[in-house]
Tab-separated table of C-alpha atoms in Angstrom:
chain	number	residue	atom	x	y	z
A	215	MET	CA	106.291	101.939	93.985
A	216	SER	CA	106.168	104.996	95.532
A	217	SER	CA	108.749	107.573	95.427
A	218	ARG	CA	108.166	110.487	98.074
A	219	PRO	CA	111.424	113.726	97.958
A	220	GLN	CA	111.714	114.548	101.822
A	221	ARG	CA	113.172	117.789	101.940
A	222	ALA	CA	115.542	119.321	104.859
A	223	GLY	CA	114.243	121.990	106.924
A	224	ARG	CA	116.416	124.838	105.669
A	225	ALA	CA	115.164	123.925	101.978
A	226	ALA	CA	111.301	123.770	102.772
A	227	ALA	CA	111.808	127.858	104.764
A	228	ALA	CA	113.398	129.107	101.972
A	229	ARG	CA	110.521	129.098	99.474
A	230	GLY	CA	109.071	131.447	101.947
A	231	ALA	CA	106.161	131.959	104.603
A	232	GLY	CA	103.525	129.421	104.726
A	233	ALA	CA	104.964	126.907	102.524
A	234	ARG	CA	104.497	123.356	103.301
A	235	ARG	CA	106.811	121.797	105.051
A	236	GLU	CA	107.569	117.619	103.559
A	237	PRO	CA	108.453	115.484	106.238
A	238	ALA	CA	111.935	114.661	106.315
A	239	ALA	CA	114.249	111.778	106.769
A	240	ARG	CA	117.265	112.339	108.039
A	241	ALA	CA	120.711	110.756	108.528
A	242	PRO	CA	121.666	110.393	112.203
A	243	ARG	CA	124.421	112.162	113.432
A	244	GLY	CA	127.767	109.491	113.598
A	245	GLY	CA	127.774	106.500	112.219
A	246	GLY	CA	128.180	105.101	108.430
A	247	LEU	CA	125.068	103.641	106.398
A	248	GLY	CA	125.172	100.049	108.304
A	249	ALA	CA	124.385	102.116	111.607
A	250	HIS	CA	122.159	104.923	109.823
A	251	ALA	CA	120.024	101.660	108.313
A	252	GLU	CA	119.821	99.857	111.498
A	253	ARG	CA	117.904	103.029	113.431
A	254	LEU	CA	115.984	103.738	110.099
A	255	ARG	CA	115.272	99.966	110.662
A	256	SER	CA	114.111	100.153	114.457
A	257	LEU	CA	111.322	103.174	113.243
A	258	VAL	CA	110.438	101.834	109.972
A	259	GLU	CA	109.505	98.083	111.057
A	260	PRO	CA	107.026	98.749	113.709
A	261	VAL	CA	105.287	100.962	111.310
A	262	VAL	CA	104.978	98.593	108.442
A	263	GLU	CA	104.419	95.133	111.119
A	264	SER	CA	101.331	97.639	112.476
A	265	ALA	CA	99.735	98.292	109.143
A	266	GLY	CA	99.823	94.272	108.592
A	267	TYR	CA	102.815	93.880	106.519
A	268	ASP	CA	106.085	92.671	106.573
A	269	LEU	CA	109.319	94.411	106.027
A	270	GLU	CA	111.496	92.402	103.303
A	271	GLY	CA	114.222	94.774	103.588
A	272	LEU	CA	115.946	98.368	103.989
A	273	ASP	CA	118.238	100.021	101.794
A	274	VAL	CA	119.886	103.241	102.368
A	275	SER	CA	122.159	104.780	99.404
A	276	ARG	CA	123.157	107.598	97.595
A	277	ALA	CA	121.684	109.089	94.329
A	278	GLY	CA	124.464	112.274	94.253
A	279	ARG	CA	124.014	114.746	97.313
A	280	ARG	CA	120.799	113.023	97.802
A	281	SER	CA	120.305	109.797	99.845
A	282	VAL	CA	117.201	107.294	99.294
A	283	LEU	CA	115.911	104.924	101.433
A	284	ARG	CA	113.997	102.387	99.702
A	285	VAL	CA	111.506	100.223	101.644
A	286	VAL	CA	110.604	96.832	100.453
A	287	VAL	CA	107.206	95.686	101.930
A	288	ASP	CA	104.970	92.584	101.542
A	289	SER	CA	102.289	90.058	102.664
A	290	ASP	CA	100.210	87.183	102.420
A	291	ASP	CA	97.502	89.408	99.943
A	292	GLY	CA	100.219	91.153	98.432
A	293	VAL	CA	100.600	94.983	98.460
A	294	ASP	CA	98.713	97.302	96.119
A	295	LEU	CA	98.504	100.999	95.396
A	296	ASP	CA	96.868	102.571	97.786
A	297	ALA	CA	98.973	100.374	100.398
A	298	VAL	CA	102.180	101.658	99.385
A	299	ALA	CA	100.743	105.720	99.051
A	300	GLU	CA	99.674	104.828	102.994
A	301	LEU	CA	102.575	102.912	104.142
A	302	SER	CA	104.482	105.583	103.096
A	303	ARG	CA	102.898	109.002	104.679
A	304	ALA	CA	103.031	106.733	107.484
A	305	ILE	CA	107.218	106.261	107.351
A	306	SER	CA	107.511	109.466	106.482
A	307	GLY	CA	105.679	110.999	109.752
A	308	ALA	CA	107.688	108.148	111.844
A	309	LEU	CA	110.771	109.712	110.154
A	310	ASP	CA	109.563	113.172	110.763
A	311	GLY	CA	108.956	112.524	114.361
A	312	ALA	CA	112.201	111.175	115.175
A	313	GLU	CA	113.921	114.312	113.490
A	314	SER	CA	111.679	116.229	115.640
A	315	ASP	CA	113.184	114.427	118.842
A	316	GLY	CA	116.552	115.339	117.573
A	317	ALA	CA	117.676	111.803	116.434
A	318	PHE	CA	118.385	112.809	112.796
A	319	GLY	CA	120.860	115.501	111.160
A	320	ALA	CA	120.479	117.716	108.274
A	321	GLU	CA	120.592	115.121	105.273
A	322	ALA	CA	117.495	114.910	103.397
A	323	TYR	CA	116.516	111.645	101.847
A	324	THR	CA	114.521	110.551	99.113
A	325	LEU	CA	112.028	107.431	100.670
A	326	GLU	CA	110.816	104.997	98.200
A	327	VAL	CA	108.411	102.124	99.641
A	328	THR	CA	107.467	99.371	96.900
A	329	SER	CA	107.046	95.213	97.136
A	330	PRO	CA	109.740	92.742	96.394
A	331	GLY	CA	110.421	91.713	93.015
A	332	VAL	CA	110.097	88.236	91.006
A	333	ASP	CA	114.164	88.417	91.741
A	334	ARG	CA	114.260	88.399	95.739
A	335	PRO	CA	115.213	85.198	97.111
A	336	LEU	CA	113.464	82.475	98.571
A	337	ARG	CA	114.280	82.354	102.297
A	338	GLU	CA	111.302	82.270	104.635
A	339	PRO	CA	108.563	79.801	104.877
A	340	ARG	CA	105.889	83.230	104.322
A	341	HIS	CA	108.133	83.715	100.906
A	342	TRP	CA	107.237	80.308	99.692
A	343	ARG	CA	103.798	80.593	101.044
A	344	ARG	CA	103.092	83.823	99.010
A	345	ASN	CA	104.450	81.969	95.438
A	346	VAL	CA	102.608	78.730	95.692
A	347	GLY	CA	101.714	77.661	92.040
A	348	ARG	CA	105.918	79.667	90.674
A	349	LEU	CA	108.125	77.663	89.168
A	350	VAL	CA	111.259	78.107	91.148
A	351	SER	CA	115.238	76.770	90.974
A	352	VAL	CA	116.317	76.031	94.344
A	353	PRO	CA	119.536	74.085	96.074
A	354	VAL	CA	118.786	71.245	98.097
A	355	ALA	CA	122.085	69.532	99.479
A	356	GLU	CA	123.943	69.192	96.556
A	357	GLN	CA	121.188	69.354	93.950
A	358	THR	CA	119.699	71.853	92.230
A	359	VAL	CA	115.775	71.349	91.880
A	360	VAL	CA	113.349	72.600	89.837
A	361	GLY	CA	109.665	72.688	89.895
A	362	ARG	CA	106.751	74.269	90.604
A	363	ILE	CA	105.584	74.506	94.173
A	364	THR	CA	102.066	73.411	94.843
A	365	ALA	CA	101.454	73.763	98.478
A	366	ALA	CA	103.705	75.293	101.493
A	367	ASP	CA	103.667	74.919	105.641
A	368	ILE	CA	102.569	71.159	105.134
A	369	PRO	CA	103.458	68.506	107.507
A	370	VAL	CA	107.115	67.059	105.458
A	371	GLU	CA	108.534	64.613	107.916
A	372	ALA	CA	108.395	64.476	111.908
A	373	GLY	CA	106.442	67.637	112.144
A	374	GLU	CA	108.550	69.333	110.559
A	375	LEU	CA	106.709	72.036	107.900
A	376	GLY	CA	108.122	72.355	103.953
A	377	VAL	CA	106.968	72.496	100.394
A	378	GLU	CA	105.646	70.320	98.518
A	379	MET	CA	106.867	70.654	94.514
A	380	ASP	CA	105.957	69.153	91.247
A	381	VAL	CA	109.167	68.027	89.929
A	382	ALA	CA	109.370	66.251	86.665
A	383	GLY	CA	105.657	65.285	87.131
A	384	ALA	CA	106.053	64.041	90.422
A	385	PRO	CA	105.519	65.352	93.633
A	386	ARG	CA	108.372	65.485	96.374
A	387	ARG	CA	107.792	67.153	99.558
A	388	ILE	CA	110.919	69.246	100.739
A	389	ARG	CA	111.444	70.419	104.591
A	390	TYR	CA	112.605	74.148	105.214
A	391	ALA	CA	115.429	73.349	106.436
A	392	GLU	CA	116.900	71.572	103.452
A	393	LEU	CA	115.925	74.611	101.341
A	394	GLY	CA	118.294	77.090	100.184
A	395	PRO	CA	117.588	80.216	98.271
A	396	GLY	CA	115.086	79.537	95.953
A	397	ARG	CA	114.381	82.167	92.831
A	398	VAL	CA	111.117	82.151	91.072
A	399	GLN	CA	111.714	81.558	87.279
A	400	ILE	CA	110.479	83.723	84.914
A	401	GLU	CA	107.433	82.191	82.626
A	402	PHE	CA	105.791	84.032	79.171
A	403	ASP	CA	102.764	81.082	79.155
A	404	ARG	CA	102.226	80.687	83.068
A	405	PRO	CA	98.726	79.015	82.827
A	406	ALA	CA	95.816	80.485	85.000
A	407	GLY	CA	95.746	79.142	88.401
A	408	ALA	CA	98.946	77.785	87.986
A	409	GLY	CA	98.609	74.237	87.736
A	410	SER	CA	101.656	71.718	87.702
A	411	ASP	CA	101.549	71.415	83.309
A	412	GLY	CA	102.768	74.808	83.272
A	413	ALA	CA	105.175	75.205	80.637
A	414	ALA	CA	108.392	77.384	81.798
A	415	ALA	CA	110.065	80.348	79.441
A	416	ASP	CA	113.766	81.231	78.886
A	417	GLY	CA	114.464	77.260	78.624
A	418	ALA	CA	114.100	76.336	81.973
A	419	GLU	CA	112.218	72.662	82.605
A	420	ALA	CA	111.328	71.405	85.970
A	421	GLY	CA	114.023	68.493	87.261
A	422	VAL	CA	117.045	68.008	89.136
A	423	THR	CA	120.335	68.885	88.356
A	424	GLU	CA	123.398	67.105	89.726
A	425	PRO	CA	126.605	69.456	90.247
A	426	GLU	CA	129.141	68.740	87.442
A	427	GLU	CA	132.455	67.275	88.841
A	428	GLU	CA	136.189	68.745	88.746
A	429	ALA	CA	138.052	67.559	85.843
């Protein structure tokens, strides 16, 4: 994760002549945090996509007198530290340009650029593709299926794409339209290559769980 403090113009000027002014991400005039986040997304998303990454999340939160802009990015090849640093500089430049155009007010931000953690729900086909080999738990209809993803973006039924999972030693294909939010299961002894015979940590085992009936 890269964290870059973004200082307001007055603070930079107070350091004296010749001080290097850092890029500033500032709150828009009017509107709440929701509207603010949408305006920031319109600036940040084109920068992220032009660099070949997907914008997986953008969040604005308070941290004392300063606010934090957290940008989550990902790609099929992952995101390394060099890419995070480059994206952080590019996003800072875009925000600085918007500030120069008068699009934002006078509130300073701290910019954080990071990749998704394992707790990120799997909702999009690209999320499943990027987690092939992982053990996941996912609601399917009225069941909870736990198994290892062995393939993604494959034909399942009537031309619809989905995933193949190893569930209790048996392959099962499920359409993307049937999958609820998947959750990656933490494994301490996940095998190299993430084959279907890997053991799960925390007591997680491949299988199908039916919902309990109310008494």
